[in-house]
Coordinates of C-alpha atoms and ligand atoms in Angstrom, one line a residue:
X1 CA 87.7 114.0 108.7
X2 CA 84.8 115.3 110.9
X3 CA 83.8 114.1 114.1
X4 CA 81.1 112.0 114.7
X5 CA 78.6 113.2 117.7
X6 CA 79.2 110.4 120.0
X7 CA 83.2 111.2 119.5
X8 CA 83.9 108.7 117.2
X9 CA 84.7 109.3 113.7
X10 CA 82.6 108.3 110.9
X11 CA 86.0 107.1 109.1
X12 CA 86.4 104.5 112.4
X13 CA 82.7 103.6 112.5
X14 CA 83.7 102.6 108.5
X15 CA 86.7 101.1 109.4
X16 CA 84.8 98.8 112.0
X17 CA 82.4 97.5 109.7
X18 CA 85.1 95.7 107.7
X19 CA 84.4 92.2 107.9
X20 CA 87.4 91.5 109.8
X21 CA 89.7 94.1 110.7
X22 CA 92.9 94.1 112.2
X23 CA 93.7 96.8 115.2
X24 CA 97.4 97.4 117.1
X25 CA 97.7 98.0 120.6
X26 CA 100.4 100.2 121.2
X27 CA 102.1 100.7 124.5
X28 CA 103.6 103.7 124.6
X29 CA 107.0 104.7 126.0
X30 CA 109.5 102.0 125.3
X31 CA 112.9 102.6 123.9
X32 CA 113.6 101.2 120.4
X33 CA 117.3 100.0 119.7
X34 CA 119.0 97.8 117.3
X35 CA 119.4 97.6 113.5
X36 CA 116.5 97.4 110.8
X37 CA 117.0 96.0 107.3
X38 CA 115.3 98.6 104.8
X39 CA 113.0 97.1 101.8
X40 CA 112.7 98.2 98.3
X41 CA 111.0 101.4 97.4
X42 CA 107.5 101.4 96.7
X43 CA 107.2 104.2 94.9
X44 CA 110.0 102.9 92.3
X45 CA 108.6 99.0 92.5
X46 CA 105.2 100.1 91.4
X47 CA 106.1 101.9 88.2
X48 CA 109.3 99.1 87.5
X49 CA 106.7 96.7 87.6
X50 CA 104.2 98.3 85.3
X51 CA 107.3 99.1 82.8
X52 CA 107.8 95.1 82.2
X53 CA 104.7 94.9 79.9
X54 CA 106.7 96.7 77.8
X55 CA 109.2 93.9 77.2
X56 CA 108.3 91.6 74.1
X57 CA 110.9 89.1 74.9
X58 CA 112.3 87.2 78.5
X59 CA 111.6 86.8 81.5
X60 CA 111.9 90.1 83.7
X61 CA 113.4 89.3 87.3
X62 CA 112.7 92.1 89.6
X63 CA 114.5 91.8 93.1
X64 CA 114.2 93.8 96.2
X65 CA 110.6 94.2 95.6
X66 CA 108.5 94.7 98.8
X67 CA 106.3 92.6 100.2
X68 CA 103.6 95.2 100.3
X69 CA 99.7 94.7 99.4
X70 CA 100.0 97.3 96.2
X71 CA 102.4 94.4 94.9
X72 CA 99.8 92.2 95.2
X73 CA 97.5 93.5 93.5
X74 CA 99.8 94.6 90.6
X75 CA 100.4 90.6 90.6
X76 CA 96.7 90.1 90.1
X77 CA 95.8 93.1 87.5
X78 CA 98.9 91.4 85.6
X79 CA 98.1 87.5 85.8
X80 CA 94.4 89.5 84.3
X81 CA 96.2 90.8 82.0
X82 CA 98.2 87.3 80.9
X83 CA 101.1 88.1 82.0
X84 CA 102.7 85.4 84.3
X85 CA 104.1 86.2 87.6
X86 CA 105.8 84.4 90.4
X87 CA 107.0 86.1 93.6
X88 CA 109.1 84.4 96.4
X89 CA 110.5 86.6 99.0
X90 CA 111.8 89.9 97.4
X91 CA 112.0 88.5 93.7
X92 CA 109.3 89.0 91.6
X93 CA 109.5 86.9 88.2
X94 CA 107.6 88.4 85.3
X95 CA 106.9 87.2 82.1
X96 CA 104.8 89.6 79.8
X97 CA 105.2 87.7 76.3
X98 CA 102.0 86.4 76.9
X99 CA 99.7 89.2 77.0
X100 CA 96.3 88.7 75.7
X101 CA 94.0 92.1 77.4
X102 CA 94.4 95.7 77.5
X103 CA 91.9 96.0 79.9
X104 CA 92.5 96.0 83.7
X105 CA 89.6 94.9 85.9
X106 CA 88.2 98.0 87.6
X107 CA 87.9 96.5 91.4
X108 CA 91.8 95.4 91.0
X109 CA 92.8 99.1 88.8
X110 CA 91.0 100.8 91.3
X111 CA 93.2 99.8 94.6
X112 CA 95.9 101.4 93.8
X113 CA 97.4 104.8 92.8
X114 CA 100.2 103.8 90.2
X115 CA 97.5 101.7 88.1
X116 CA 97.9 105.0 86.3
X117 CA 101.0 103.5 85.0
X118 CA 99.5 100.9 83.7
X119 CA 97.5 103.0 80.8
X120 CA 100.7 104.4 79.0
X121 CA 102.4 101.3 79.0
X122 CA 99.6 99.1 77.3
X123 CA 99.2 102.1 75.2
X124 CA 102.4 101.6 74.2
X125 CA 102.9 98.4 73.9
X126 CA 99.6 97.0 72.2
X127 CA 98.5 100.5 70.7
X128 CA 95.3 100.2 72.9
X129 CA 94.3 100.6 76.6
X130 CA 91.6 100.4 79.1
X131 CA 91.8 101.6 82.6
X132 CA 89.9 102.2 85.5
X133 CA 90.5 105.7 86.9
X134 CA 93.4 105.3 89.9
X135 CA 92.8 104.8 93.4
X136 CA 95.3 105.1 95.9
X137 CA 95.5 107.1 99.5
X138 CA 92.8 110.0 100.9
X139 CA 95.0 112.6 100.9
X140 CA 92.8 115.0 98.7
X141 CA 92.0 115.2 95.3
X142 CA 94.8 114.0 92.6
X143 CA 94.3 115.2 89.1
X144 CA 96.2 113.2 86.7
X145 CA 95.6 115.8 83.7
X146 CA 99.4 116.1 83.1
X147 CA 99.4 112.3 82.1
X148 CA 96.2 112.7 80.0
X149 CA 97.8 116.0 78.4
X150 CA 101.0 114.5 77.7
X151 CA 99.5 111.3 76.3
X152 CA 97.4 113.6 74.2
X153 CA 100.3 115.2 72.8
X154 CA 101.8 112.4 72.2
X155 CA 98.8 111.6 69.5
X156 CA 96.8 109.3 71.4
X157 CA 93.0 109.1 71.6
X158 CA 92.3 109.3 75.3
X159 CA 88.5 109.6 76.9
X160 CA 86.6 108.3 79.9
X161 CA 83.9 106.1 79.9
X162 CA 82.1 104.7 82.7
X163 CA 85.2 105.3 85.3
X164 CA 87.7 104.3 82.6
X165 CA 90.4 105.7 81.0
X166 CA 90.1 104.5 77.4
X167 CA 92.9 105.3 75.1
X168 CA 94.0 104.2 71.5
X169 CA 96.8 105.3 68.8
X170 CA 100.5 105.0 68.5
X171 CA 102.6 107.0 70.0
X172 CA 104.5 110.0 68.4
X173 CA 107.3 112.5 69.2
X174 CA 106.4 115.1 71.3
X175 CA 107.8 118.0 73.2
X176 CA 105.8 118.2 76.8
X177 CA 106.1 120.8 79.5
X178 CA 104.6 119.9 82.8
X179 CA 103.1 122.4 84.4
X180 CA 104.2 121.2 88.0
X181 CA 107.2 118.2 88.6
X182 CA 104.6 115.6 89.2
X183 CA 105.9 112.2 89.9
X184 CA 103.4 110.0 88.4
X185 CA 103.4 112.1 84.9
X186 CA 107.1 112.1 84.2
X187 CA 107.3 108.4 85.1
X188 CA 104.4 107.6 82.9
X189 CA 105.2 109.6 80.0
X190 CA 108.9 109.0 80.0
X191 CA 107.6 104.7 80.1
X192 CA 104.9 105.9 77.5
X193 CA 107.5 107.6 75.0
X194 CA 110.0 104.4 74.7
X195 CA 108.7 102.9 72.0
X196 CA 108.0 104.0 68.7
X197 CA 110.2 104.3 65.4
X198 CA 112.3 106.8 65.5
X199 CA 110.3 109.4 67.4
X200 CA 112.0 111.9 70.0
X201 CA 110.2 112.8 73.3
X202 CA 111.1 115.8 75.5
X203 CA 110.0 116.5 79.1
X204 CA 110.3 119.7 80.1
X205 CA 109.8 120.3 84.1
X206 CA 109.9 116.8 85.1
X207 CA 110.3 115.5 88.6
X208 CA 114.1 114.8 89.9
X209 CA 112.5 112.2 92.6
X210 CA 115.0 109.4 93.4
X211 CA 112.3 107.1 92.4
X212 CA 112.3 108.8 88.8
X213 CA 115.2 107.9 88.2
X214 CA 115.3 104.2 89.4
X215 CA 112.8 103.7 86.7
X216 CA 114.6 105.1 84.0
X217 CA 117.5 103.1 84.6
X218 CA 115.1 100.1 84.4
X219 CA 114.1 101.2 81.1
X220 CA 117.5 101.6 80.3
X221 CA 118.2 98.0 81.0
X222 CA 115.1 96.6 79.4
X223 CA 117.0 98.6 75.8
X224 CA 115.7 102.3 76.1
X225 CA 117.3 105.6 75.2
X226 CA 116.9 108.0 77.8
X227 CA 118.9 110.9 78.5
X228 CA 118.6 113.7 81.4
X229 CA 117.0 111.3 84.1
X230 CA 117.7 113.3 87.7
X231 CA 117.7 116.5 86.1
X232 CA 114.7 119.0 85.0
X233 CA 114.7 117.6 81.1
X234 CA 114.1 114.6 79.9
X235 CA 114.7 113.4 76.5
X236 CA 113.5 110.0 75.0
X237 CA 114.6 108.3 72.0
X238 CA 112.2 105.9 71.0
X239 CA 113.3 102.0 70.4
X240 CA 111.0 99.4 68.0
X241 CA 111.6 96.6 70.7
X242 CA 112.2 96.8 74.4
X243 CA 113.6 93.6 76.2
X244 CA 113.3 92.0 79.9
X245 CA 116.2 92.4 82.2
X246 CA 117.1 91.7 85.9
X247 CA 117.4 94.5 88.2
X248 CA 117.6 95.4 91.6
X249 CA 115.0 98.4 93.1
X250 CA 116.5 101.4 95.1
X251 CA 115.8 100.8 99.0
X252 CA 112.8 102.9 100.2
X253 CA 113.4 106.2 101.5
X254 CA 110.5 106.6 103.0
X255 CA 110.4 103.2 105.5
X256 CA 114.1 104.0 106.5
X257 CA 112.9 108.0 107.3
X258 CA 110.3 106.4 109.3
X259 CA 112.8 104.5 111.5
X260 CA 115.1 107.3 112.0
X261 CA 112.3 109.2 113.5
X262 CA 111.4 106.4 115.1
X263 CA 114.6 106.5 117.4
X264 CA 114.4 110.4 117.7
X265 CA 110.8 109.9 118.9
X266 CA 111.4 107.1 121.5
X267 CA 114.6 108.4 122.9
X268 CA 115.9 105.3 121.2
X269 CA 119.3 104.2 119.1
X270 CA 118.3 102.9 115.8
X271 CA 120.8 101.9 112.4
X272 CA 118.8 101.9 109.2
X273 CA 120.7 99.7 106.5
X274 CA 121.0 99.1 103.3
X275 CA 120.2 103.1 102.4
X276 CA 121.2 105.4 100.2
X277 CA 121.7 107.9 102.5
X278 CA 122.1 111.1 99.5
X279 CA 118.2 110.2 99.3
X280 CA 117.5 111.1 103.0
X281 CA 119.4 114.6 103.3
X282 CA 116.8 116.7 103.4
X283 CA 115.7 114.4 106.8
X284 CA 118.7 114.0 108.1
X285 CA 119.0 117.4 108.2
X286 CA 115.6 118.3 110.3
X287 CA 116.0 115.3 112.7
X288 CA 119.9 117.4 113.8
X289 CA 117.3 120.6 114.1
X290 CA 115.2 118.6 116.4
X291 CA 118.3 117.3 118.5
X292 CA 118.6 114.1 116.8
X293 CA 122.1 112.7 116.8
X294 CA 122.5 110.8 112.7
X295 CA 125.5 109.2 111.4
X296 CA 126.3 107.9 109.0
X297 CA 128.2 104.7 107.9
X298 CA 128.6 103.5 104.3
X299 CA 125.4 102.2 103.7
X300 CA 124.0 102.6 106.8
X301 CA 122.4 105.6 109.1
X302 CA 122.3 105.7 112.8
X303 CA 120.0 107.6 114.6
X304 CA 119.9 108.4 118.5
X305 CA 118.3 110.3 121.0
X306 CA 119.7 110.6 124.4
X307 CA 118.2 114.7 124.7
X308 CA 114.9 113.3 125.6
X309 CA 112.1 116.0 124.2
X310 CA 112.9 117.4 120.9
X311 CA 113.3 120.8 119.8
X312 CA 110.4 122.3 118.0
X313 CA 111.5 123.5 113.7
X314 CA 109.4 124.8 110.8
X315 CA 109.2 121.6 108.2
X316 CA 108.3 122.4 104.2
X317 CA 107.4 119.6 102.3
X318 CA 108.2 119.9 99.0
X319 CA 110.0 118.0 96.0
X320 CA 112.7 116.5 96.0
X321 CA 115.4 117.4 97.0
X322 CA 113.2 118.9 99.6
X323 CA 111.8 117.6 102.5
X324 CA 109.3 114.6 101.3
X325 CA 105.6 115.2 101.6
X326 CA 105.1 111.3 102.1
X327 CA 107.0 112.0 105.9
X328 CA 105.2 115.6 106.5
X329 CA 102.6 113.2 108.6
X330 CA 105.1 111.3 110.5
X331 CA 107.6 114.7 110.9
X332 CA 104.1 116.3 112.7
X333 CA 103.5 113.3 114.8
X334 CA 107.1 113.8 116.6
X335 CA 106.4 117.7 116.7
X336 CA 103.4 117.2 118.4
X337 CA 105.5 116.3 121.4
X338 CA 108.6 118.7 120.6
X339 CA 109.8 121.4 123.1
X340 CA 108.2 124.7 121.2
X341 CA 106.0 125.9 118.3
X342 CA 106.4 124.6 114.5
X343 CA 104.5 125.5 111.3
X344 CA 104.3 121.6 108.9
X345 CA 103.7 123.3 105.3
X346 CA 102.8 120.9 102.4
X347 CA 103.8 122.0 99.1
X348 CA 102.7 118.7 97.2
X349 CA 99.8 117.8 98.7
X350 CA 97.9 120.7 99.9
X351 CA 95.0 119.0 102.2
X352 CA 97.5 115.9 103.2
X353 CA 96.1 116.7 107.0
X354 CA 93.9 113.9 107.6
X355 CA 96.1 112.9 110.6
X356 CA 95.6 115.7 112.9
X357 CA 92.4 115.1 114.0
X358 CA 93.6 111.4 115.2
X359 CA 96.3 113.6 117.0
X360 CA 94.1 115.2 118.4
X361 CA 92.8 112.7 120.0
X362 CA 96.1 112.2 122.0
X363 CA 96.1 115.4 123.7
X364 CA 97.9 117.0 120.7
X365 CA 97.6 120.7 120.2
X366 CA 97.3 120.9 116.5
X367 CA 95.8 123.7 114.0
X368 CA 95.2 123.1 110.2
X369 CA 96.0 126.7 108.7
X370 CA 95.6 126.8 104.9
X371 CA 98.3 124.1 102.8
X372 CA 99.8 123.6 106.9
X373 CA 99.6 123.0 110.3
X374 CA 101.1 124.9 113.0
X375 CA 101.9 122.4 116.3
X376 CA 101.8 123.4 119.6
X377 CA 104.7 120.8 121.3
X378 CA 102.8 119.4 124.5
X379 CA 105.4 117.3 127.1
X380 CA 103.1 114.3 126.5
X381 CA 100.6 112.7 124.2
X382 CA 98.2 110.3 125.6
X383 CA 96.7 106.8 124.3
X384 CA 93.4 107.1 122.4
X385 CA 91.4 105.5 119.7
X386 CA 92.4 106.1 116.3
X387 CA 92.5 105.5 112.6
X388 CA 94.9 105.5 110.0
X389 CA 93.2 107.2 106.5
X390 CA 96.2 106.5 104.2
X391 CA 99.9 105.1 104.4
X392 CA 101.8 108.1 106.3
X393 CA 99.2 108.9 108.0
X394 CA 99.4 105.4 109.7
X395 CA 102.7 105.7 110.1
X396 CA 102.7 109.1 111.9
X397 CA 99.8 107.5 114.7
X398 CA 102.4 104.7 115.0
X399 CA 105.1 107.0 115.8
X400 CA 102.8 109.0 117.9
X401 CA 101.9 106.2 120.4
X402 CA 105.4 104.7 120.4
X403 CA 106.3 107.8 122.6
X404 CA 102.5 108.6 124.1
X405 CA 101.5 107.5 127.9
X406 CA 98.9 104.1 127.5
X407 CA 98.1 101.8 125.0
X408 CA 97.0 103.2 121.9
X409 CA 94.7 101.4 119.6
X410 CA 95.1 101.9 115.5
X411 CA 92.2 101.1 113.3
X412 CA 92.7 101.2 108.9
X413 CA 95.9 99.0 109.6
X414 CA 95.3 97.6 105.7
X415 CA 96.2 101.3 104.4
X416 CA 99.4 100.4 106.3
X417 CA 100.1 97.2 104.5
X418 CA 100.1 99.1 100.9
X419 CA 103.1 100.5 101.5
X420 CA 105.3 99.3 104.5
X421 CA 106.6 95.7 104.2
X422 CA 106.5 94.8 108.0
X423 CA 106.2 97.7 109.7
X424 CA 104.9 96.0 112.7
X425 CA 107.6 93.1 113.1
X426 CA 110.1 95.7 112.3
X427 CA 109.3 97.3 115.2
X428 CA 108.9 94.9 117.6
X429 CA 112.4 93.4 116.7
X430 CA 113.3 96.8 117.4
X431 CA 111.7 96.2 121.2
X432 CA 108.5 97.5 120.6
X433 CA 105.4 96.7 122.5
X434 CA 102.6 96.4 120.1
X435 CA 99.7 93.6 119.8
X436 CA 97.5 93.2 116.9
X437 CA 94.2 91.6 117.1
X438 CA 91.4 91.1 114.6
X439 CA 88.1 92.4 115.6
Ligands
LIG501 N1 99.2 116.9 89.9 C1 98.3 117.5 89.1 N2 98.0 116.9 87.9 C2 98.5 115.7 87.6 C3 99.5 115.1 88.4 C4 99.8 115.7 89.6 O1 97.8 118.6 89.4 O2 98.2 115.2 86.5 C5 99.6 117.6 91.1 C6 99.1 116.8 92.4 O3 97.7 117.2 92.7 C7 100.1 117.2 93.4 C8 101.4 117.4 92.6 O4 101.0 117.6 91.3 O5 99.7 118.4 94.0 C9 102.4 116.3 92.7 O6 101.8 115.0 92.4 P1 102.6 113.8 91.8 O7 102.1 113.6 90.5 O8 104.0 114.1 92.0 O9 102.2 112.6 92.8 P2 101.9 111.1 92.4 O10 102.8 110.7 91.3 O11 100.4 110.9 92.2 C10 103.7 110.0 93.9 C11 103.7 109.1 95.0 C12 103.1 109.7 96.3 C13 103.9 111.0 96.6 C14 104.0 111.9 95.4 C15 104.9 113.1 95.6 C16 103.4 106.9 94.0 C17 102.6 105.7 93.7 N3 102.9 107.9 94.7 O12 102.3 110.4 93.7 O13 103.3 108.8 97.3 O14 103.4 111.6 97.7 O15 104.4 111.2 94.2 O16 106.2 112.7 95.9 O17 104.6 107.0 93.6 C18 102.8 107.6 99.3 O18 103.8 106.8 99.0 O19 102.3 107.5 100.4 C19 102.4 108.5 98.3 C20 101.2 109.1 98.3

């Protein structure tokens, strides 16, 4: 993101012409304590959902799903779609017997990344599928050529027309190598390859993401065959039918990394429950570098700080079970205020930078240096303007004025509310000070 000449970004200047938009004021510089319930993952929610159109009978009950805006949308494309849905709390209800389109609405398609999903499975299911192309966070460019490929291979017809992805054909047996571990591709082609008669899929290369395999035990509940989920091949027997089941999604990884950081960053004490906690070793493990203390209890993980300024470390973000690219942003954001020098590399997502300049802002001493940033730890950030341009980015300006001197104000909080279900609250049970206004 450039800077605008008056010293306001055009991305903030965009962000304020919203109709109505809703800003946080964040006083720095309070401790956070107490415990913090942890939602359902988005990142398995999204795909579980999609994977219920491909249930011919029932009633699907999805529980621990978050209350995030993706979800709602993915309520909307499906009512669109015929589909009925009903959603209370963390229960989704979804009946998809009643399907009548293979065509998602491109303003709705468009709003989210894992609307990619949603081509494979009506491919699957009603032989046909039409798609606008994905929309999802700024964090650079996102290819989905692997799904295309592996669709391909699979023997369907896929093109794009007018911003859609237009597909036709039944599947076949295939034997696909991805040439990178991409999330999105093995989900979508393991869902894709499910149904057929008799066919046998293979996926060589495929990603070992927590989230990979929460769907594939989904499948496995709806009636599917699939063997290898977790490691780097997966193999797919294809069913003729696929059935709705009830099933409970993996807690997010992602919201309860953002708390623990949280208590490192504000010299805080705070338990995370309701984890997994094998799914957050790779953090665990950096937030000890930093002088974090973490423990961990059954199902729960404390965090506490009582060092005061961290300790600067070198942070890649890779696959998992590497570090997770979706916390590089909020890693940098406590790093910018660490005792030292670190290099934040991204692996994944080579430009996912778009944070730094908001940093910035705050008095951070930060550098962008080819697929990283190296971070010069100052003893204090200051309040500023800023903006949030995607999910984590948010989420790492939230964590930088928890700890910075002022009151911090956060434009783009709607990219917030696509993937963390009360964020906000959350932390203000937590004994945060943070107002939001509308302007
Ligand atoms: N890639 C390709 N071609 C493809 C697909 C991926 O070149 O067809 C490349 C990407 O450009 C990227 C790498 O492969 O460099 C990995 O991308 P991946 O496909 O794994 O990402 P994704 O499925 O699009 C999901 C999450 C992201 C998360 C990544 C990596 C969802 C909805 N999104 O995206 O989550 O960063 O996996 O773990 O599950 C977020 O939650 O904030 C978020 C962006």
């Amino acid at each position: 993101m450039g800077n605008g000449g008056d010293g306001v970004t055009p991305t903030v200047l965009e962000e304020m012409a919203r109709p109505t938009e809703r800003v946080l004021s964040v006083q720095g510089g309070r401790r956070l304590h107490g415990e913090v319930g942890i939602s359902g993952s988005k990142n398995a929610s999204l795909p579980i959902f999609v994977a219920t159109l491909l249930a011919e009978q029932g009633q699907t009950r999805l529980l621990g799903v978050p209350q995030i805006s993706d979800v709602e949308v993915l309520c909307d494309i499906f009512r669109g779609l015929g589909a009925k849905v009903s959603w209370r709390g963390d229960v989704i209800d979804i009946d998809t017997t009643t399907l009548t389109n293979h065509n998602v609405e491109q303003e709705l398609g468009q709003k989210l990344r894992a609307s990619t999903y949603l081509f494979g499975a009506l491919l699957a299911r009603t032989g046909q599928a039409k798609v606008p192309y994905p929309g999802g966070d700024r964090i650079g460019s996102r290819p989905i050529d692997f799904h295309i490929a592996g669709l391909r291979a699979m023997g369907a017809e896929v093109y794009t027309e007018g911003g859609f992805l237009v597909g036709s054909g039944r599947l076949q047996e295939a034997s696909i190598y991805l040439e990178r571990p991409s999330v999105g591709a093995t989900i979508h082609l393991m869902m894709a390859a499910t149904l057929g008669r008799d066919t046998v899929t293979t996926i060589a290369n495929c990603a070992m993401e927590p989230e990979v395999i929460d769907v594939a035990r989904f499948l496995s509940a709806m009636g599917a065959k699939i063997y290898g989920a977790g490691t780097k091949t997966l193999k797919i027997m294809a069913v003729k039918r696929l059935h709705a089941a009830t099933y409970e999604v993996i807690p997010d990884r992602l919201e309860a990394g953002t708390f623990l950081m949280a208590a490192g960053q504000t010299n805080g004490r705070i338990a995370v429950s309701g984890v997994i906690p094998e799914h957050l070793t790779a953090v665990i493990a950096k937030l000890r570098q930093m002088g974090v203390t973490v423990d961990i209890f059954g199902d729960a993980i404390e965090a506490r700080n009582e060092g005061g300024m961290l300790r600067a470390t070198d942070v890649m973000a890779e696959e998992y079970p590497g570090f997770p690219t979706d916390l590089q942003p909020c890693i940098a954001a406590l790093l910018a205020s660490a005792r030292g020098d670190s290099l934040v590399t991204d692996l994944v997502w080579a430009d996912r930078f778009q944070y730094v300049d908001e940093l910035l802002r705050m008095g951070g001493q930060i550098k962008v240096a080819g697929s990283g940033v190296r971070i010069q730890g100052v003893p204090r950030l200051t309040a500023a303007e800023v903006c949030a341009n995607d999910i984590r980015g948010g989420a790492a300006l939230v964590l930088a004025a928890l700890r910075a001197e002022g009151t911090t104000r956060i434009y783009g909080m709607h990219h917030l509310d696509r993937g963390y279900a009360g964020l906000i609250e959350k932390l203000v049970e937590l004994g945060a000070d943070i107002e939001e206004d509308v302007v």
